[in-house]
PDB file of C-alpha atoms in Angstrom:
ATOM      1  CA  MET A   1     -25.526 -20.866 126.471  1.00 47.00           C
ATOM      2  CA  ALA A   2     -28.707 -22.600 127.602  1.00 46.00           C
ATOM      3  CA  ILE A   3     -28.758 -24.684 130.733  1.00 45.00           C
ATOM      4  CA  PRO A   4     -30.989 -27.599 131.808  1.00 45.00           C
ATOM      5  CA  ASN A   5     -34.540 -26.734 132.744  1.00 48.00           C
ATOM      6  CA  ASN A   6     -34.357 -28.252 136.224  1.00 50.00           C
ATOM      7  CA  ASN A   7     -35.731 -26.856 139.475  1.00 41.00           C
ATOM      8  CA  ASN A   8     -32.273 -25.648 140.494  1.00 39.00           C
ATOM      9  CA  ALA A   9     -30.894 -24.940 137.025  1.00 42.00           C
ATOM     10  CA  SER A  10     -28.417 -22.287 138.107  1.00 44.00           C
ATOM     11  CA  SER A  11     -26.448 -24.825 140.138  1.00 56.00           C
ATOM     12  CA  PHE A  12     -26.993 -27.888 137.969  1.00 78.00           C
ATOM     13  CA  PHE A  13     -23.841 -29.861 137.265  1.00 87.00           C
ATOM     14  CA  PHE A  14     -22.591 -33.185 135.955  1.00 92.00           C
ATOM     15  CA  ILE A  15     -20.117 -35.550 137.615  1.00 91.00           C
ATOM     16  CA  LEU A  16     -17.123 -36.519 135.507  1.00 90.00           C
ATOM     17  CA  MET A  17     -15.794 -40.059 135.768  1.00 85.00           C
ATOM     18  CA  ASP A  18     -12.308 -40.906 136.924  1.00 79.00           C
ATOM     19  CA  VAL A  19     -10.588 -44.138 135.832  1.00 73.00           C
ATOM     20  CA  PRO A  20     -12.536 -46.879 137.650  1.00 68.00           C
ATOM     21  CA  GLY A  21     -10.461 -48.305 140.485  1.00 65.00           C
ATOM     22  CA  LEU A  22      -7.851 -45.520 140.324  1.00 62.00           C
ATOM     23  CA  GLU A  23      -9.874 -42.642 141.774  1.00 62.00           C
ATOM     24  CA  ALA A  24      -7.382 -42.117 144.598  1.00 63.00           C
ATOM     25  CA  SER A  25      -4.290 -42.255 142.361  1.00 64.00           C
ATOM     26  CA  HIS A  26      -4.534 -38.886 140.626  1.00 65.00           C
ATOM     27  CA  CYS A  27      -0.784 -38.271 140.772  1.00 67.00           C
ATOM     28  CA  TRP A  28      -0.106 -41.467 138.805  1.00 74.00           C
ATOM     29  CA  THR A  29      -2.900 -41.234 136.243  1.00 76.00           C
ATOM     30  CA  ALA A  30      -1.998 -37.586 135.627  1.00 80.00           C
ATOM     31  CA  ILE A  31       1.501 -38.513 134.410  1.00 85.00           C
ATOM     32  CA  PRO A  32       0.510 -40.362 131.188  1.00 86.00           C
ATOM     33  CA  VAL A  33      -2.356 -37.943 130.517  1.00 85.00           C
ATOM     34  CA  CYS A  34      -0.117 -34.878 130.827  1.00 88.00           C
ATOM     35  CA  SER A  35       2.617 -36.569 128.790  1.00 91.00           C
ATOM     36  CA  ILE A  36       0.174 -37.208 125.940  1.00 91.00           C
ATOM     37  CA  TYR A  37      -0.965 -33.597 125.946  1.00 93.00           C
ATOM     38  CA  VAL A  38       2.606 -32.268 125.975  1.00 93.00           C
ATOM     39  CA  LEU A  39       3.617 -34.536 123.074  1.00 94.00           C
ATOM     40  CA  SER A  40       0.480 -33.555 121.131  1.00 95.00           C
ATOM     41  CA  LEU A  41       1.150 -29.871 121.677  1.00 95.00           C
ATOM     42  CA  LEU A  42       4.833 -30.018 120.739  1.00 94.00           C
ATOM     43  CA  GLY A  43       4.324 -32.313 117.754  1.00 94.00           C
ATOM     44  CA  ASN A  44       1.495 -30.404 116.113  1.00 95.00           C
ATOM     45  CA  ILE A  45       3.004 -26.969 116.738  1.00 95.00           C
ATOM     46  CA  THR A  46       6.281 -28.207 115.226  1.00 93.00           C
ATOM     47  CA  ILE A  47       4.498 -29.489 112.112  1.00 94.00           C
ATOM     48  CA  MET A  48       2.613 -26.207 111.689  1.00 94.00           C
ATOM     49  CA  TYR A  49       5.740 -24.116 112.251  1.00 93.00           C
ATOM     50  CA  ILE A  50       7.787 -26.064 109.699  1.00 93.00           C
ATOM     51  CA  ILE A  51       5.079 -25.889 107.032  1.00 93.00           C
ATOM     52  CA  LYS A  52       4.541 -22.168 107.629  1.00 92.00           C
ATOM     53  CA  SER A  53       8.238 -21.266 107.618  1.00 91.00           C
ATOM     54  CA  VAL A  54       9.282 -23.271 104.532  1.00 89.00           C
ATOM     55  CA  PRO A  55       7.843 -21.828 101.276  1.00 89.00           C
ATOM     56  CA  ASN A  56       8.575 -25.054  99.396  1.00 89.00           C
ATOM     57  CA  LEU A  57       6.051 -26.825 101.631  1.00 90.00           C
ATOM     58  CA  HIS A  58       3.183 -24.514 100.708  1.00 92.00           C
ATOM     59  CA  THR A  59       1.646 -27.225  98.547  1.00 93.00           C
ATOM     60  CA  PRO A  60      -1.808 -28.840  98.896  1.00 94.00           C
ATOM     61  CA  MET A  61      -0.517 -31.944 100.689  1.00 93.00           C
ATOM     62  CA  TYR A  62       1.286 -29.941 103.372  1.00 94.00           C
ATOM     63  CA  LEU A  63      -1.467 -27.338 103.668  1.00 95.00           C
ATOM     64  CA  PHE A  64      -3.923 -30.131 104.420  1.00 96.00           C
ATOM     65  CA  LEU A  65      -1.407 -31.550 106.909  1.00 95.00           C
ATOM     66  CA  SER A  66      -1.293 -28.191 108.691  1.00 96.00           C
ATOM     67  CA  MET A  67      -5.109 -28.271 108.837  1.00 97.00           C
ATOM     68  CA  LEU A  68      -4.905 -31.741 110.391  1.00 96.00           C
ATOM     69  CA  SER A  69      -2.482 -30.446 113.028  1.00 96.00           C
ATOM     70  CA  THR A  70      -4.817 -27.519 113.753  1.00 96.00           C
ATOM     71  CA  ALA A  71      -7.733 -29.920 114.222  1.00 96.00           C
ATOM     72  CA  ASP A  72      -5.588 -32.113 116.488  1.00 96.00           C
ATOM     73  CA  LEU A  73      -4.652 -29.099 118.621  1.00 96.00           C
ATOM     74  CA  GLY A  74      -8.298 -28.074 118.843  1.00 96.00           C
ATOM     75  CA  LEU A  75      -9.361 -31.583 119.843  1.00 95.00           C
ATOM     76  CA  SER A  76      -6.670 -31.741 122.529  1.00 94.00           C
ATOM     77  CA  ALA A  77      -7.583 -28.293 123.841  1.00 94.00           C
ATOM     78  CA  SER A  78     -11.254 -29.311 124.007  1.00 95.00           C
ATOM     79  CA  THR A  79     -10.667 -32.316 126.266  1.00 93.00           C
ATOM     80  CA  LEU A  80      -7.779 -30.866 128.308  1.00 89.00           C
ATOM     81  CA  PRO A  81      -9.655 -28.601 130.807  1.00 88.00           C
ATOM     82  CA  SER A  82     -11.927 -31.256 132.289  1.00 90.00           C
ATOM     83  CA  MET A  83      -9.304 -34.010 132.184  1.00 89.00           C
ATOM     84  CA  ALA A  84      -6.797 -31.764 133.950  1.00 86.00           C
ATOM     85  CA  ALA A  85      -9.429 -30.949 136.572  1.00 87.00           C
ATOM     86  CA  VAL A  86     -10.143 -34.636 137.169  1.00 87.00           C
ATOM     87  CA  PHE A  87      -6.627 -36.081 137.079  1.00 84.00           C
ATOM     88  CA  LEU A  88      -4.597 -33.196 138.520  1.00 82.00           C
ATOM     89  CA  LEU A  89      -7.037 -31.577 140.931  1.00 80.00           C
ATOM     90  CA  GLY A  90      -9.522 -34.353 141.663  1.00 78.00           C
ATOM     91  CA  GLN A  91     -12.327 -31.949 140.682  1.00 85.00           C
ATOM     92  CA  ARG A  92     -15.131 -33.962 139.117  1.00 86.00           C
ATOM     93  CA  LYS A  93     -18.007 -31.480 139.052  1.00 90.00           C
ATOM     94  CA  VAL A  94     -18.648 -29.537 135.849  1.00 91.00           C
ATOM     95  CA  GLY A  95     -21.432 -27.002 135.290  1.00 90.00           C
ATOM     96  CA  ALA A  96     -24.059 -27.811 132.686  1.00 90.00           C
ATOM     97  CA  ALA A  97     -23.258 -24.819 130.460  1.00 90.00           C
ATOM     98  CA  THR A  98     -19.529 -25.628 130.591  1.00 92.00           C
ATOM     99  CA  CYS A  99     -20.264 -29.271 129.785  1.00 93.00           C
ATOM    100  CA  PHE A 100     -22.421 -28.357 126.780  1.00 94.00           C
ATOM    101  CA  LEU A 101     -19.775 -25.925 125.521  1.00 94.00           C
ATOM    102  CA  GLN A 102     -17.092 -28.599 125.818  1.00 95.00           C
ATOM    103  CA  LEU A 103     -19.081 -31.228 123.920  1.00 95.00           C
ATOM    104  CA  PHE A 104     -19.737 -28.672 121.165  1.00 96.00           C
ATOM    105  CA  PHE A 105     -16.001 -28.111 120.666  1.00 96.00           C
ATOM    106  CA  ILE A 106     -15.111 -31.800 121.020  1.00 95.00           C
ATOM    107  CA  HIS A 107     -17.584 -32.905 118.363  1.00 95.00           C
ATOM    108  CA  THR A 108     -16.831 -29.924 116.111  1.00 97.00           C
ATOM    109  CA  PHE A 109     -13.081 -30.557 116.043  1.00 97.00           C
ATOM    110  CA  SER A 110     -13.642 -34.302 115.688  1.00 95.00           C
ATOM    111  CA  VAL A 111     -15.746 -33.724 112.557  1.00 96.00           C
ATOM    112  CA  ILE A 112     -13.214 -31.170 111.271  1.00 97.00           C
ATOM    113  CA  GLU A 113     -10.487 -33.795 111.601  1.00 96.00           C
ATOM    114  CA  SER A 114     -12.606 -36.345 109.758  1.00 96.00           C
ATOM    115  CA  ALA A 115     -13.251 -33.885 106.936  1.00 97.00           C
ATOM    116  CA  VAL A 116      -9.556 -32.985 106.693  1.00 97.00           C
ATOM    117  CA  LEU A 117      -8.708 -36.679 106.391  1.00 97.00           C
ATOM    118  CA  LEU A 118     -11.211 -36.868 103.532  1.00 97.00           C
ATOM    119  CA  ALA A 119      -9.603 -33.829 101.878  1.00 97.00           C
ATOM    120  CA  MET A 120      -6.192 -35.482 102.233  1.00 96.00           C
ATOM    121  CA  ALA A 121      -7.558 -38.653 100.618  1.00 96.00           C
ATOM    122  CA  PHE A 122      -8.872 -36.537  97.735  1.00 96.00           C
ATOM    123  CA  ASP A 123      -5.453 -34.886  97.455  1.00 95.00           C
ATOM    124  CA  ARG A 124      -3.701 -38.272  97.170  1.00 94.00           C
ATOM    125  CA  CYS A 125      -6.320 -39.490  94.691  1.00 94.00           C
ATOM    126  CA  VAL A 126      -5.800 -36.489  92.401  1.00 95.00           C
ATOM    127  CA  ALA A 127      -1.996 -36.697  92.740  1.00 92.00           C
ATOM    128  CA  ILE A 128      -1.944 -40.357  91.670  1.00 92.00           C
ATOM    129  CA  ARG A 129      -4.744 -40.393  89.093  1.00 91.00           C
ATOM    130  CA  GLU A 130      -4.159 -36.954  87.530  1.00 91.00           C
ATOM    131  CA  PRO A 131      -0.502 -36.064  88.167  1.00 89.00           C
ATOM    132  CA  LEU A 132      -0.254 -33.685  85.212  1.00 91.00           C
ATOM    133  CA  ARG A 133      -3.347 -31.721  86.262  1.00 93.00           C
ATOM    134  CA  TYR A 134      -2.660 -31.861  90.015  1.00 93.00           C
ATOM    135  CA  ALA A 135      -1.386 -28.263  90.298  1.00 91.00           C
ATOM    136  CA  THR A 136      -4.305 -26.856  88.320  1.00 94.00           C
ATOM    137  CA  ILE A 137      -6.986 -28.858  90.150  1.00 94.00           C
ATOM    138  CA  LEU A 138      -5.766 -28.235  93.705  1.00 94.00           C
ATOM    139  CA  THR A 139      -4.730 -24.600  93.673  1.00 94.00           C
ATOM    140  CA  THR A 140      -3.965 -22.730  96.895  1.00 93.00           C
ATOM    141  CA  LYS A 141      -7.255 -20.855  96.544  1.00 95.00           C
ATOM    142  CA  ARG A 142      -9.223 -24.093  96.263  1.00 96.00           C
ATOM    143  CA  VAL A 143      -7.406 -25.619  99.220  1.00 96.00           C
ATOM    144  CA  GLY A 144      -8.356 -22.550 101.264  1.00 96.00           C
ATOM    145  CA  ALA A 145     -11.979 -22.838 100.115  1.00 97.00           C
ATOM    146  CA  ILE A 146     -12.030 -26.511 101.127  1.00 97.00           C
ATOM    147  CA  GLY A 147     -10.676 -25.620 104.572  1.00 96.00           C
ATOM    148  CA  LEU A 148     -13.303 -22.885 105.031  1.00 97.00           C
ATOM    149  CA  ALA A 149     -16.097 -25.244 103.936  1.00 97.00           C
ATOM    150  CA  ILE A 150     -14.882 -27.856 106.424  1.00 97.00           C
ATOM    151  CA  VAL A 151     -15.062 -25.387 109.314  1.00 97.00           C
ATOM    152  CA  ILE A 152     -18.460 -23.976 108.299  1.00 97.00           C
ATOM    153  CA  ARG A 153     -19.980 -27.442 107.940  1.00 97.00           C
ATOM    154  CA  SER A 154     -18.704 -28.613 111.317  1.00 97.00           C
ATOM    155  CA  VAL A 155     -19.700 -25.499 113.264  1.00 97.00           C
ATOM    156  CA  ALA A 156     -23.136 -25.137 111.633  1.00 96.00           C
ATOM    157  CA  LEU A 157     -24.101 -28.760 112.263  1.00 96.00           C
ATOM    158  CA  HIS A 158     -23.096 -28.709 115.926  1.00 96.00           C
ATOM    159  CA  LEU A 159     -24.432 -25.316 116.987  1.00 95.00           C
ATOM    160  CA  PRO A 160     -27.936 -26.699 117.741  1.00 95.00           C
ATOM    161  CA  LEU A 161     -26.590 -29.392 120.109  1.00 93.00           C
ATOM    162  CA  PRO A 162     -26.006 -27.256 123.254  1.00 92.00           C
ATOM    163  CA  VAL A 163     -29.228 -25.306 122.628  1.00 91.00           C
ATOM    164  CA  LEU A 164     -31.367 -28.448 122.410  1.00 92.00           C
ATOM    165  CA  LEU A 165     -29.628 -29.993 125.427  1.00 91.00           C
ATOM    166  CA  GLY A 166     -30.459 -26.872 127.448  1.00 88.00           C
ATOM    167  CA  ILE A 167     -34.172 -27.532 126.954  1.00 88.00           C
ATOM    168  CA  LEU A 168     -34.040 -31.026 128.448  1.00 87.00           C
ATOM    169  CA  GLN A 169     -34.733 -32.129 131.991  1.00 87.00           C
ATOM    170  CA  PHE A 170     -31.978 -34.256 133.549  1.00 86.00           C
ATOM    171  CA  GLN A 171     -31.861 -36.947 136.204  1.00 80.00           C
ATOM    172  CA  LEU A 172     -30.630 -36.170 139.695  1.00 79.00           C
ATOM    173  CA  LEU A 173     -28.116 -39.006 139.277  1.00 77.00           C
ATOM    174  CA  ASN A 174     -25.945 -37.127 136.803  1.00 85.00           C
ATOM    175  CA  ALA A 175     -22.674 -39.090 136.620  1.00 87.00           C
ATOM    176  CA  LEU A 176     -21.105 -39.220 133.155  1.00 89.00           C
ATOM    177  CA  SER A 177     -19.105 -42.161 131.799  1.00 82.00           C
ATOM    178  CA  HIS A 178     -15.704 -40.474 131.438  1.00 83.00           C
ATOM    179  CA  SER A 179     -13.744 -37.322 132.213  1.00 89.00           C
ATOM    180  CA  TYR A 180     -15.172 -35.071 129.500  1.00 91.00           C
ATOM    181  CA  CYS A 181     -18.585 -34.352 128.021  1.00 92.00           C
ATOM    182  CA  VAL A 182     -19.790 -35.917 124.781  1.00 90.00           C
ATOM    183  CA  HIS A 183     -23.291 -35.750 123.338  1.00 90.00           C
ATOM    184  CA  PRO A 184     -24.459 -39.411 123.625  1.00 87.00           C
ATOM    185  CA  ASP A 185     -23.213 -39.595 127.222  1.00 87.00           C
ATOM    186  CA  VAL A 186     -24.980 -36.408 128.332  1.00 90.00           C
ATOM    187  CA  LEU A 187     -28.130 -37.404 126.444  1.00 89.00           C
ATOM    188  CA  ARG A 188     -28.216 -40.691 128.347  1.00 86.00           C
ATOM    189  CA  LEU A 189     -28.908 -38.792 131.576  1.00 88.00           C
ATOM    190  CA  ALA A 190     -31.953 -36.892 130.280  1.00 87.00           C
ATOM    191  CA  SER A 191     -35.287 -37.598 131.958  1.00 86.00           C
ATOM    192  CA  SER A 192     -37.399 -35.894 129.259  1.00 85.00           C
ATOM    193  CA  SER A 193     -37.880 -36.914 125.628  1.00 87.00           C
ATOM    194  CA  THR A 194     -34.642 -37.011 123.616  1.00 88.00           C
ATOM    195  CA  LEU A 195     -36.173 -37.886 120.248  1.00 91.00           C
ATOM    196  CA  VAL A 196     -35.135 -34.637 118.540  1.00 93.00           C
ATOM    197  CA  ASN A 197     -31.675 -34.647 120.130  1.00 92.00           C
ATOM    198  CA  SER A 198     -31.048 -38.283 119.245  1.00 91.00           C
ATOM    199  CA  GLY A 199     -32.282 -37.779 115.688  1.00 92.00           C
ATOM    200  CA  LEU A 200     -30.051 -34.746 115.193  1.00 93.00           C
ATOM    201  CA  GLY A 201     -27.038 -36.554 116.679  1.00 91.00           C
ATOM    202  CA  LEU A 202     -27.581 -39.545 114.391  1.00 90.00           C
ATOM    203  CA  PHE A 203     -28.006 -37.283 111.351  1.00 94.00           C
ATOM    204  CA  ILE A 204     -24.785 -35.418 112.146  1.00 94.00           C
ATOM    205  CA  MET A 205     -22.836 -38.629 112.651  1.00 91.00           C
ATOM    206  CA  LEU A 206     -24.065 -40.225 109.407  1.00 91.00           C
ATOM    207  CA  SER A 207     -23.705 -37.061 107.303  1.00 94.00           C
ATOM    208  CA  THR A 208     -20.188 -36.305 108.526  1.00 94.00           C
ATOM    209  CA  LEU A 209     -18.174 -39.158 110.000  1.00 92.00           C
ATOM    210  CA  GLY A 210     -20.153 -41.836 108.166  1.00 92.00           C
ATOM    211  CA  MET A 211     -20.099 -40.129 104.778  1.00 95.00           C
ATOM    212  CA  ASP A 212     -16.449 -39.096 105.175  1.00 96.00           C
ATOM    213  CA  ALA A 213     -15.443 -42.697 105.893  1.00 95.00           C
ATOM    214  CA  VAL A 214     -17.302 -43.971 102.822  1.00 95.00           C
ATOM    215  CA  LEU A 215     -15.736 -41.310 100.572  1.00 97.00           C
ATOM    216  CA  ILE A 216     -12.259 -42.015 101.966  1.00 96.00           C
ATOM    217  CA  LEU A 217     -12.760 -45.699 101.185  1.00 95.00           C
ATOM    218  CA  LEU A 218     -13.952 -44.826  97.673  1.00 96.00           C
ATOM    219  CA  SER A 219     -10.889 -42.634  97.152  1.00 95.00           C
ATOM    220  CA  TYR A 220      -8.600 -45.504  98.033  1.00 94.00           C
ATOM    221  CA  VAL A 221     -10.475 -47.864  95.751  1.00 94.00           C
ATOM    222  CA  LEU A 222      -9.752 -45.438  92.896  1.00 94.00           C
ATOM    223  CA  ILE A 223      -6.133 -45.059  94.031  1.00 93.00           C
ATOM    224  CA  LEU A 224      -5.687 -48.831  94.200  1.00 91.00           C
ATOM    225  CA  LYS A 225      -7.197 -49.260  90.737  1.00 91.00           C
ATOM    226  CA  THR A 226      -4.805 -46.683  89.305  1.00 90.00           C
ATOM    227  CA  VAL A 227      -1.725 -48.029  91.084  1.00 88.00           C
ATOM    228  CA  LEU A 228      -2.379 -51.607  89.978  1.00 85.00           C
ATOM    229  CA  SER A 229      -2.548 -50.433  86.370  1.00 86.00           C
ATOM    230  CA  ILE A 230       1.058 -49.186  86.607  1.00 78.00           C
ATOM    231  CA  ALA A 231       3.402 -51.677  84.941  1.00 65.00           C
ATOM    232  CA  SER A 232       6.507 -51.019  87.061  1.00 80.00           C
ATOM    233  CA  ASN A 233       6.566 -52.495  90.561  1.00 81.00           C
ATOM    234  CA  ILE A 234       8.912 -49.740  91.707  1.00 83.00           C
ATOM    235  CA  GLU A 235       6.469 -47.062  90.562  1.00 81.00           C
ATOM    236  CA  GLN A 236       3.651 -48.909  92.313  1.00 81.00           C
ATOM    237  CA  LEU A 237       5.598 -48.893  95.587  1.00 85.00           C
ATOM    238  CA  LYS A 238       6.392 -45.198  95.210  1.00 83.00           C
ATOM    239  CA  ALA A 239       2.724 -44.397  94.658  1.00 82.00           C
ATOM    240  CA  PHE A 240       1.619 -46.471  97.654  1.00 82.00           C
ATOM    241  CA  ASN A 241       4.348 -44.946  99.823  1.00 84.00           C
ATOM    242  CA  THR A 242       2.843 -41.476  99.385  1.00 83.00           C
ATOM    243  CA  CYS A 243      -0.354 -42.781 101.017  1.00 89.00           C
ATOM    244  CA  VAL A 244       1.100 -44.679 103.992  1.00 89.00           C
ATOM    245  CA  SER A 245       1.063 -41.749 106.418  1.00 90.00           C
ATOM    246  CA  HIS A 246      -2.510 -40.861 105.538  1.00 92.00           C
ATOM    247  CA  ILE A 247      -3.687 -44.462 105.872  1.00 93.00           C
ATOM    248  CA  CYS A 248      -2.128 -44.586 109.363  1.00 92.00           C
ATOM    249  CA  ALA A 249      -3.871 -41.331 110.321  1.00 93.00           C
ATOM    250  CA  VAL A 250      -7.222 -42.665 109.070  1.00 94.00           C
ATOM    251  CA  LEU A 251      -6.818 -45.906 111.036  1.00 92.00           C
ATOM    252  CA  LEU A 252      -5.784 -44.013 114.191  1.00 92.00           C
ATOM    253  CA  PHE A 253      -8.886 -41.845 113.956  1.00 93.00           C
ATOM    254  CA  TYR A 254     -11.584 -44.263 112.801  1.00 92.00           C
ATOM    255  CA  THR A 255     -10.682 -47.544 114.533  1.00 88.00           C
ATOM    256  CA  PRO A 256     -11.395 -46.369 118.118  1.00 85.00           C
ATOM    257  CA  LEU A 257     -14.346 -44.305 116.855  1.00 80.00           C
ATOM    258  CA  VAL A 258     -16.067 -47.276 115.225  1.00 77.00           C
ATOM    259  CA  SER A 259     -15.353 -49.484 118.247  1.00 77.00           C
ATOM    260  CA  LEU A 260     -16.665 -46.806 120.608  1.00 69.00           C
ATOM    261  CA  SER A 261     -19.808 -46.331 118.529  1.00 68.00           C
ATOM    262  CA  MET A 262     -20.506 -50.063 118.555  1.00 69.00           C
ATOM    263  CA  ILE A 263     -20.086 -50.224 122.334  1.00 66.00           C
ATOM    264  CA  HIS A 264     -22.381 -47.219 122.789  1.00 60.00           C
ATOM    265  CA  ARG A 265     -25.167 -49.012 120.958  1.00 60.00           C
ATOM    266  CA  PHE A 266     -24.642 -52.727 121.548  1.00 60.00           C
ATOM    267  CA  GLY A 267     -22.030 -53.654 124.132  1.00 54.00           C
ATOM    268  CA  LYS A 268     -21.964 -51.119 126.921  1.00 49.00           C
ATOM    269  CA  LYS A 269     -23.823 -53.290 129.431  1.00 58.00           C
ATOM    270  CA  LYS A 270     -21.688 -56.331 128.629  1.00 63.00           C
ATOM    271  CA  LEU A 271     -18.213 -54.789 128.853  1.00 66.00           C
ATOM    272  CA  PRO A 272     -16.322 -53.359 131.851  1.00 69.00           C
ATOM    273  CA  ALA A 273     -16.332 -49.580 132.235  1.00 68.00           C
ATOM    274  CA  GLN A 274     -12.543 -49.569 131.768  1.00 71.00           C
ATOM    275  CA  VAL A 275     -12.896 -50.876 128.184  1.00 73.00           C
ATOM    276  CA  TYR A 276     -15.372 -48.164 127.282  1.00 72.00           C
ATOM    277  CA  MET A 277     -13.171 -45.468 128.810  1.00 78.00           C
ATOM    278  CA  LEU A 278     -10.002 -46.809 127.149  1.00 80.00           C
ATOM    279  CA  LEU A 279     -11.538 -46.687 123.675  1.00 79.00           C
ATOM    280  CA  SER A 280     -12.812 -43.192 124.360  1.00 81.00           C
ATOM    281  CA  TYR A 281      -9.329 -42.035 125.372  1.00 84.00           C
ATOM    282  CA  LEU A 282      -7.790 -43.749 122.353  1.00 85.00           C
ATOM    283  CA  HIS A 283     -10.104 -41.855 120.037  1.00 86.00           C
ATOM    284  CA  PHE A 284      -9.639 -38.392 121.511  1.00 89.00           C
ATOM    285  CA  LEU A 285      -6.057 -38.487 122.833  1.00 90.00           C
ATOM    286  CA  ILE A 286      -3.966 -40.805 120.681  1.00 91.00           C
ATOM    287  CA  PRO A 287      -4.446 -39.396 117.127  1.00 93.00           C
ATOM    288  CA  PRO A 288      -3.321 -35.850 118.111  1.00 94.00           C
ATOM    289  CA  MET A 289      -0.201 -37.359 119.685  1.00 93.00           C
ATOM    290  CA  LEU A 290       0.705 -39.910 116.990  1.00 93.00           C
ATOM    291  CA  ASN A 291      -0.243 -38.052 113.783  1.00 94.00           C
ATOM    292  CA  PRO A 292       2.776 -35.687 113.970  1.00 93.00           C
ATOM    293  CA  ILE A 293       5.061 -38.637 114.680  1.00 92.00           C
ATOM    294  CA  VAL A 294       3.704 -40.664 111.747  1.00 91.00           C
ATOM    295  CA  TYR A 295       4.015 -37.773 109.304  1.00 90.00           C
ATOM    296  CA  SER A 296       7.448 -36.782 110.607  1.00 87.00           C
ATOM    297  CA  VAL A 297       8.839 -40.300 110.177  1.00 84.00           C
ATOM    298  CA  LYS A 298       7.256 -40.972 106.776  1.00 80.00           C
ATOM    299  CA  THR A 299       7.746 -37.522 105.214  1.00 82.00           C
ATOM    300  CA  LYS A 300      11.371 -36.812 104.311  1.00 81.00           C
ATOM    301  CA  GLU A 301      10.934 -33.057 103.989  1.00 82.00           C
ATOM    302  CA  ILE A 302       9.450 -32.660 107.468  1.00 86.00           C
ATOM    303  CA  TRP A 303      11.929 -35.088 109.037  1.00 84.00           C
ATOM    304  CA  ALA A 304      14.847 -33.173 107.516  1.00 83.00           C
ATOM    305  CA  ARG A 305      13.491 -29.884 108.888  1.00 83.00           C
ATOM    306  CA  ILE A 306      13.023 -31.376 112.361  1.00 83.00           C
ATOM    307  CA  LEU A 307      16.618 -32.612 112.354  1.00 81.00           C
ATOM    308  CA  LYS A 308      17.729 -29.155 111.282  1.00 80.00           C
ATOM    309  CA  LEU A 309      15.832 -27.629 114.221  1.00 78.00           C
ATOM    310  CA  VAL A 310      17.303 -30.120 116.683  1.00 75.00           C
ATOM    311  CA  TYR A 311      20.856 -30.150 115.261  1.00 72.00           C
ATOM    312  CA  PRO A 312      21.271 -26.778 113.474  1.00 72.00           C
ATOM    313  CA  LYS A 313      25.092 -26.976 113.302  1.00 63.00           C
ATOM    314  CA  LYS A 314      25.074 -30.325 111.499  1.00 60.00           C
ATOM    315  CA  HIS A 315      22.662 -29.169 108.794  1.00 53.00           C
TER     316      HIS A 315
END
């Protein structure tokens, strides 16, 4: 892993940001942060365990859901080390190589989650528009190929980021904006030209998150067109109901992301630091915690299995 080309590169580090105004209250801020991580861990592991252990759930929809849970676990694990250091230990220094490695995993798992949400939108689109051909279009082999392509795309696009960051010179004032490392935040502290880094970051964002969002929207336009052509209102509601969980997951993921991106580019100097940090936390912490809850509540098969795990004698 490359490190910044500064005079004292071997000891170069960044300063992570605590919640502004609550720097001395680590014991209190650690409680909600740790609670979110515990809920994320338990929820996503439960979803993955249920899908793996029940053969009837080895269908495209549930296989994609297990991929979403894997991405959520990876995203949580990527932000956990530095956030635990800041909120539990009060340790705010992070080495440059560690910071670059963390931002690689954060952005990689974030793009994986976006791509899985797109795959889930495609799954719902095929299920509603081509119900008779659904099993032949989305075979287990093709679902596996889609998952492999998602991982390869995400890893390949983000591998150059830490390498290019290691070439840059950085300012002596090296305080980041929040308690983990992300590419735009680290790039902001560079004292040498960031043209290549910025161009690559913009290309990755547009070709992954941007394109995924557009294709998800297009999928739902096609779904809506098909559902509205159904004569029976009951059948329309049934078709829409199969998409509710996915729509919630998309909104949980993209709403803070879009808001955060807008603030990065237009509103950072006009808004308090707490707003910026809150949106950042919402994007990286809330979807991994709420996605399992949303899918458990809205999916009868998973909810029934959870009840069976909790109350085995009654089921």
